Amino acid sequence: MPELPDVETYRRYLASKVLHKKVADVEIKDKLIVRSSEMSIRSIRGKRFKSTARHGKHCFLELSGGGFLALHFGMTGSVEYRGSGKVSSEHVRLVFSFSGGGVLAFIDMRRLGRVRVIKSIQDFVTKNHLGPDALSVGRKDFERMIRSRKEMIKSLLMDQGQIAGLGNIYCDEILYHSGTNPRKSASKLDSSEIGRIYNSMKKVLKTAIDKRTDPERMPRNYLLRRRGKGASCGFDGGKIERVKIGGRSSYYCTTHQLN
DNA sequence: AGTACCACCTGACGGC
DNA sequence: TGCCGTCAGGTGGTAC
């Protein structure tokens, strides 16, 4: 479930579990997810994780001696630390074991995740054409970006090259809160509506991170708790409908998002 | 530039 | 029970 709030939750989890521990061994259980040389991944042996960072849906662990381990979770990726014993999942793809005990596993059922070693986050962001992080982008830049495009607002928000971090679930959530039809052309949004989208984006992301993306803890009226057959809007009881946008299922309220 | 597909992957679920 | 299509919160490529 890895969009920005999930990845931020993983980042905090990693910061609390694996910092400053010495990596005693690295086990690559699935070569498919390793997207830099196996050598570079193996060379983490003997190093420590110094700090954590995140940009959009990418999580970074700084390595002692330079460089970063970059994690991307695809559709089903996650990380799990065990102080003792083994990680039980049958989809463990990569395992770091620490001196003095403990293991960190990268788990990914669908194998769409990617793990690599990089030199600098800045270069990585540039090379991968990532836009500014959705949590740090400023209102002015956000509005300029929206106004420069004609595509459907949802597709635009999903585009990692424009803003990094938003995926299918949270784009729907944000537009549901701002009362914007997901199919509306970005260039047709006026300043006040862009402001509503911007504010919804920040609020939704912060709420999700605060609740650690646990659906049970999220507010009842959130759309992500109402995806599915015959659901009704948490604001006005309107009918929630599903349509395809950019090939992805999109849910919206046929009452307050009709514009 | 915007959109519509296809591909990469695995698994769950509903219909017959 | 088995098979089949569809769907799933990601990204990258192609072609019109």
Coordinates of C-alpha atoms (C1' of nucleotides) in Angstrom, one line a residue:
Chain A
M1 CA 0.0 0.0 0.0
P2 CA 2.8 2.3 -0.6
E3 CA 1.9 5.9 -1.4
L4 CA 3.5 8.8 0.4
P5 CA 1.9 8.3 3.8
D6 CA 2.8 4.6 3.8
V7 CA 6.3 5.2 2.8
E8 CA 6.6 7.9 5.5
T9 CA 5.3 5.4 8.0
Y10 CA 8.0 2.9 6.9
R11 CA 10.6 5.6 7.1
R12 CA 9.7 6.4 10.7
Y13 CA 9.6 2.7 11.4
L14 CA 13.1 2.2 10.0
A15 CA 14.4 5.2 11.9
S16 CA 13.2 3.7 15.1
K17 CA 14.5 0.2 14.4
V18 CA 17.7 0.0 12.4
L19 CA 19.7 3.1 12.8
H20 CA 23.4 2.8 13.8
K21 CA 23.2 -1.0 13.8
K22 CA 26.1 -2.7 11.9
V23 CA 25.1 -4.9 9.0
A24 CA 26.7 -8.3 9.4
D25 CA 25.2 -9.9 6.3
V26 CA 23.0 -9.2 3.3
E27 CA 21.0 -11.9 1.6
I28 CA 19.5 -11.4 -1.8
K29 CA 16.6 -13.8 -2.0
D30 CA 15.2 -12.4 -5.2
K31 CA 17.4 -10.8 -7.8
L32 CA 14.5 -9.2 -9.7
I33 CA 14.0 -6.4 -7.2
V34 CA 17.7 -5.5 -7.0
R35 CA 18.2 -2.8 -9.6
S36 CA 21.8 -1.9 -9.0
S37 CA 24.7 -4.3 -9.1
E38 CA 24.5 -7.1 -6.7
M39 CA 28.0 -6.1 -5.7
S40 CA 26.8 -2.7 -4.5
I41 CA 24.1 -4.3 -2.4
R42 CA 26.4 -6.8 -1.0
S43 CA 28.9 -4.1 -0.2
I44 CA 26.5 -2.8 2.5
R45 CA 28.0 -5.6 4.6
G46 CA 30.0 -4.0 7.4
K47 CA 28.3 -0.6 7.1
R48 CA 25.7 1.1 9.2
F49 CA 22.5 2.9 8.4
K50 CA 23.1 6.5 9.5
S51 CA 19.9 8.3 8.8
T52 CA 16.6 8.1 6.9
A53 CA 15.0 10.2 4.2
R54 CA 12.1 10.2 1.9
H55 CA 11.1 11.8 -1.4
G56 CA 7.7 11.0 -2.7
K57 CA 7.3 7.2 -2.6
H58 CA 11.0 6.6 -2.3
C59 CA 12.6 5.8 1.0
F60 CA 16.4 6.2 1.7
L61 CA 18.7 4.8 4.2
E62 CA 22.1 6.7 4.4
L63 CA 25.1 4.4 4.5
S64 CA 28.2 5.0 6.6
G65 CA 31.0 5.5 4.2
G66 CA 28.7 7.3 1.7
G67 CA 25.8 6.6 -0.5
F68 CA 22.2 5.5 0.3
L69 CA 20.1 2.4 0.1
A70 CA 17.0 3.4 -2.0
L71 CA 13.8 1.5 -1.5
H72 CA 10.7 1.7 -3.7
F73 CA 7.8 -0.5 -2.6
G74 CA 5.8 -1.0 -5.8
M75 CA 2.3 -2.2 -5.1
T76 CA 2.9 -4.6 -2.3
G77 CA 6.3 -3.8 -0.8
S78 CA 7.0 -3.4 3.0
V79 CA 9.7 -3.7 5.5
E80 CA 9.8 -5.6 8.7
Y81 CA 12.3 -5.7 11.5
R82 CA 12.7 -8.6 14.0
G83 CA 14.8 -8.3 17.1
S84 CA 15.1 -12.0 17.2
G85 CA 13.9 -14.9 15.2
K86 CA 12.9 -14.8 11.5
V87 CA 10.5 -12.9 9.4
S88 CA 7.6 -15.2 8.7
S89 CA 6.4 -13.9 5.3
E90 CA 6.9 -16.1 2.3
H91 CA 7.6 -13.1 0.2
V92 CA 10.8 -11.9 1.8
R93 CA 13.1 -10.7 -1.1
L94 CA 16.0 -9.2 0.8
V95 CA 17.4 -9.6 4.3
F96 CA 19.9 -7.6 6.2
S97 CA 21.1 -9.1 9.4
F98 CA 22.8 -7.0 12.1
S99 CA 25.7 -7.7 14.4
G100 CA 24.4 -8.6 17.8
G101 CA 21.1 -9.8 16.4
G102 CA 18.1 -8.6 14.6
V103 CA 17.1 -8.7 10.9
L104 CA 15.5 -6.3 8.5
A105 CA 13.5 -7.8 5.7
F106 CA 12.2 -6.3 2.5
I107 CA 9.0 -8.0 1.7
D108 CA 7.1 -7.8 -1.6
M109 CA 4.5 -10.2 -2.8
R110 CA 4.1 -8.9 -6.4
R111 CA 7.8 -8.2 -6.9
L112 CA 7.2 -4.8 -8.4
G113 CA 9.4 -3.1 -5.8
R114 CA 13.0 -2.0 -6.4
V115 CA 16.0 -1.7 -4.2
R116 CA 19.3 -0.1 -5.2
V117 CA 22.3 1.7 -3.9
I118 CA 22.7 5.3 -5.0
K119 CA 25.3 8.0 -4.5
S120 CA 23.1 11.0 -3.8
I121 CA 19.4 11.6 -3.3
Q122 CA 19.6 14.8 -5.3
D123 CA 21.0 13.0 -8.3
F124 CA 18.4 10.3 -7.9
V125 CA 15.5 12.7 -7.9
T126 CA 16.9 14.5 -10.9
K127 CA 17.6 11.4 -12.9
N128 CA 14.2 9.9 -12.2
H129 CA 12.5 13.2 -13.1
L130 CA 10.7 13.4 -9.8
G131 CA 8.7 16.5 -9.0
P132 CA 8.8 18.2 -5.6
D133 CA 7.6 16.1 -2.6
A134 CA 3.9 16.5 -2.0
L135 CA 4.4 17.3 1.6
S136 CA 7.0 20.0 1.0
V137 CA 5.8 21.7 -2.2
G138 CA 4.8 25.3 -1.7
R139 CA 1.4 26.8 -2.7
K140 CA 2.9 29.0 -5.4
D141 CA 4.7 26.2 -7.2
F142 CA 1.7 23.9 -6.8
E143 CA -0.6 26.5 -8.5
R144 CA 1.9 27.2 -11.3
M145 CA 2.2 23.5 -12.0
I146 CA -1.5 23.0 -12.1
R147 CA -2.1 25.9 -14.4
S148 CA 0.5 24.8 -16.9
R149 CA -1.4 21.7 -17.8
K150 CA -4.6 20.6 -19.5
E151 CA -4.9 17.0 -18.6
M152 CA -7.4 15.7 -16.1
I153 CA -6.6 16.9 -12.6
K154 CA -6.4 13.3 -11.2
S155 CA -3.9 12.2 -13.8
L156 CA -1.8 15.3 -13.1
L157 CA -1.7 14.7 -9.4
M158 CA -0.7 11.1 -10.1
D159 CA 2.2 12.2 -12.3
Q160 CA 5.4 11.7 -10.2
G161 CA 7.2 14.0 -12.5
Q162 CA 4.9 16.9 -11.4
I163 CA 4.5 16.1 -7.7
A164 CA 6.0 13.1 -6.0
G165 CA 4.2 10.9 -3.6
L166 CA 0.5 10.8 -4.6
G167 CA -1.0 7.6 -5.9
N168 CA -4.4 6.3 -6.8
I169 CA -6.0 6.2 -3.3
Y170 CA -4.8 9.5 -2.1
C171 CA -5.5 11.4 -5.3
D172 CA -9.1 10.3 -5.0
E173 CA -9.1 11.2 -1.3
I174 CA -7.7 14.7 -1.9
L175 CA -10.2 15.5 -4.7
Y176 CA -13.1 14.1 -2.6
H177 CA -12.1 16.5 0.2
S178 CA -11.7 19.5 -2.1
G179 CA -14.9 18.7 -3.9
T180 CA -13.2 18.5 -7.3
N181 CA -14.3 16.2 -10.1
P182 CA -11.3 14.0 -10.9
R183 CA -11.9 14.4 -14.7
K184 CA -11.8 18.2 -14.7
S185 CA -9.0 19.7 -16.8
A186 CA -6.3 21.1 -14.6
S187 CA -6.1 24.4 -16.6
K188 CA -9.8 25.0 -15.9
L189 CA -9.4 25.2 -12.2
D190 CA -9.5 28.6 -10.7
S191 CA -7.2 29.9 -7.9
S192 CA -9.6 29.2 -5.1
E193 CA -10.2 25.6 -6.2
I194 CA -6.5 25.0 -6.6
G195 CA -6.2 26.4 -3.0
R196 CA -8.8 23.9 -1.8
I197 CA -6.9 21.0 -3.5
Y198 CA -3.6 22.2 -2.0
N199 CA -5.1 22.4 1.5
S200 CA -6.8 19.0 1.2
M201 CA -3.6 17.5 0.0
K202 CA -1.7 18.6 3.1
K203 CA -4.5 17.8 5.4
V204 CA -5.2 14.3 4.0
L205 CA -1.5 13.4 3.9
K206 CA -0.8 14.6 7.5
T207 CA -3.9 12.8 8.8
A208 CA -2.9 9.5 7.1
I209 CA 0.6 9.7 8.4
D210 CA -0.7 10.6 11.9
K211 CA -2.9 7.5 11.8
R212 CA -0.1 5.4 10.4
T213 CA -2.4 4.8 7.4
D214 CA -4.4 2.4 9.5
P215 CA -7.9 2.5 7.9
E216 CA -9.5 1.7 11.2
R217 CA -8.0 4.9 12.7
M218 CA -8.8 7.1 9.8
P219 CA -11.8 9.4 10.0
R220 CA -15.1 7.7 9.1
N221 CA -16.0 10.1 6.4
Y222 CA -12.8 9.4 4.5
L223 CA -13.3 8.0 1.0
L224 CA -10.7 5.3 1.4
R225 CA -13.0 3.7 3.9
R226 CA -15.8 3.8 1.4
R227 CA -14.4 2.4 -1.8
G228 CA -16.7 -0.3 -3.1
K229 CA -20.1 -1.2 -4.2
G230 CA -23.0 1.0 -3.3
A231 CA -21.0 3.2 -0.9
S232 CA -22.3 6.6 0.1
C233 CA -20.5 9.9 0.6
G234 CA -19.3 10.7 4.1
F235 CA -20.1 14.4 3.7
D236 CA -23.5 14.4 2.0
G237 CA -24.7 10.9 1.6
G238 CA -24.4 11.1 -2.2
K239 CA -23.7 8.1 -4.4
I240 CA -20.1 7.1 -4.7
E241 CA -19.3 6.0 -8.3
R242 CA -16.4 4.3 -9.9
V243 CA -14.9 5.3 -13.2
K244 CA -11.7 4.7 -15.0
I245 CA -9.2 7.5 -15.3
G246 CA -5.8 6.8 -16.8
G247 CA -6.6 3.1 -16.6
R248 CA -7.1 3.2 -12.8
S249 CA -10.3 2.8 -10.8
S250 CA -11.4 6.2 -9.5
Y251 CA -14.0 6.8 -6.9
Y252 CA -15.9 10.1 -6.5
C253 CA -19.1 11.5 -5.0
T254 CA -21.7 12.2 -7.7
T255 CA -23.2 14.9 -5.6
H256 CA -20.4 17.2 -4.3
Q257 CA -17.7 16.4 -6.9
L258 CA -19.9 17.2 -9.9
N259 CA -18.3 20.3 -11.4
Chain B
dA1 C1' 0.7 17.4 -24.9
dG2 C1' -2.7 14.2 -23.7
dT3 C1' -4.6 9.6 -23.8
dA4 C1' -5.0 4.7 -24.4
dC5 C1' -3.0 0.6 -24.2
dC6 C1' 0.5 -3.1 -22.9
dA7 C1' 4.0 -5.1 -19.9
dC8 C1' 6.0 -6.3 -15.7
dC9 C1' 4.3 -9.5 -11.3
dT10 C1' 1.4 -12.4 -7.8
dG11 C1' -2.7 -13.4 -5.6
dA12 C1' -7.7 -13.0 -4.2
dC13 C1' -12.3 -13.2 -5.5
dG14 C1' -16.7 -14.1 -8.0
dG15 C1' -19.1 -16.6 -11.7
dC16 C1' -20.0 -20.8 -14.1
Chain C
dT1 C1' -13.2 -28.5 -7.6
dG2 C1' -11.3 -26.2 -11.6
dC3 C1' -10.9 -22.7 -14.9
dC4 C1' -11.5 -17.8 -16.3
dG5 C1' -11.9 -13.1 -16.2
dT6 C1' -11.2 -9.1 -13.3
dC7 C1' -9.2 -6.5 -10.0
dA8 C1' -5.4 -4.7 -6.9
dG9 C1' -2.8 1.9 -3.3
dG10 C1' 3.2 1.2 -8.9
dT11 C1' 6.1 2.4 -13.0
dG12 C1' 7.7 2.5 -17.8
dG13 C1' 7.2 2.1 -22.7
dT14 C1' 4.8 2.6 -27.1
dA15 C1' 1.8 4.4 -30.4
dC16 C1' -1.9 7.4 -32.1

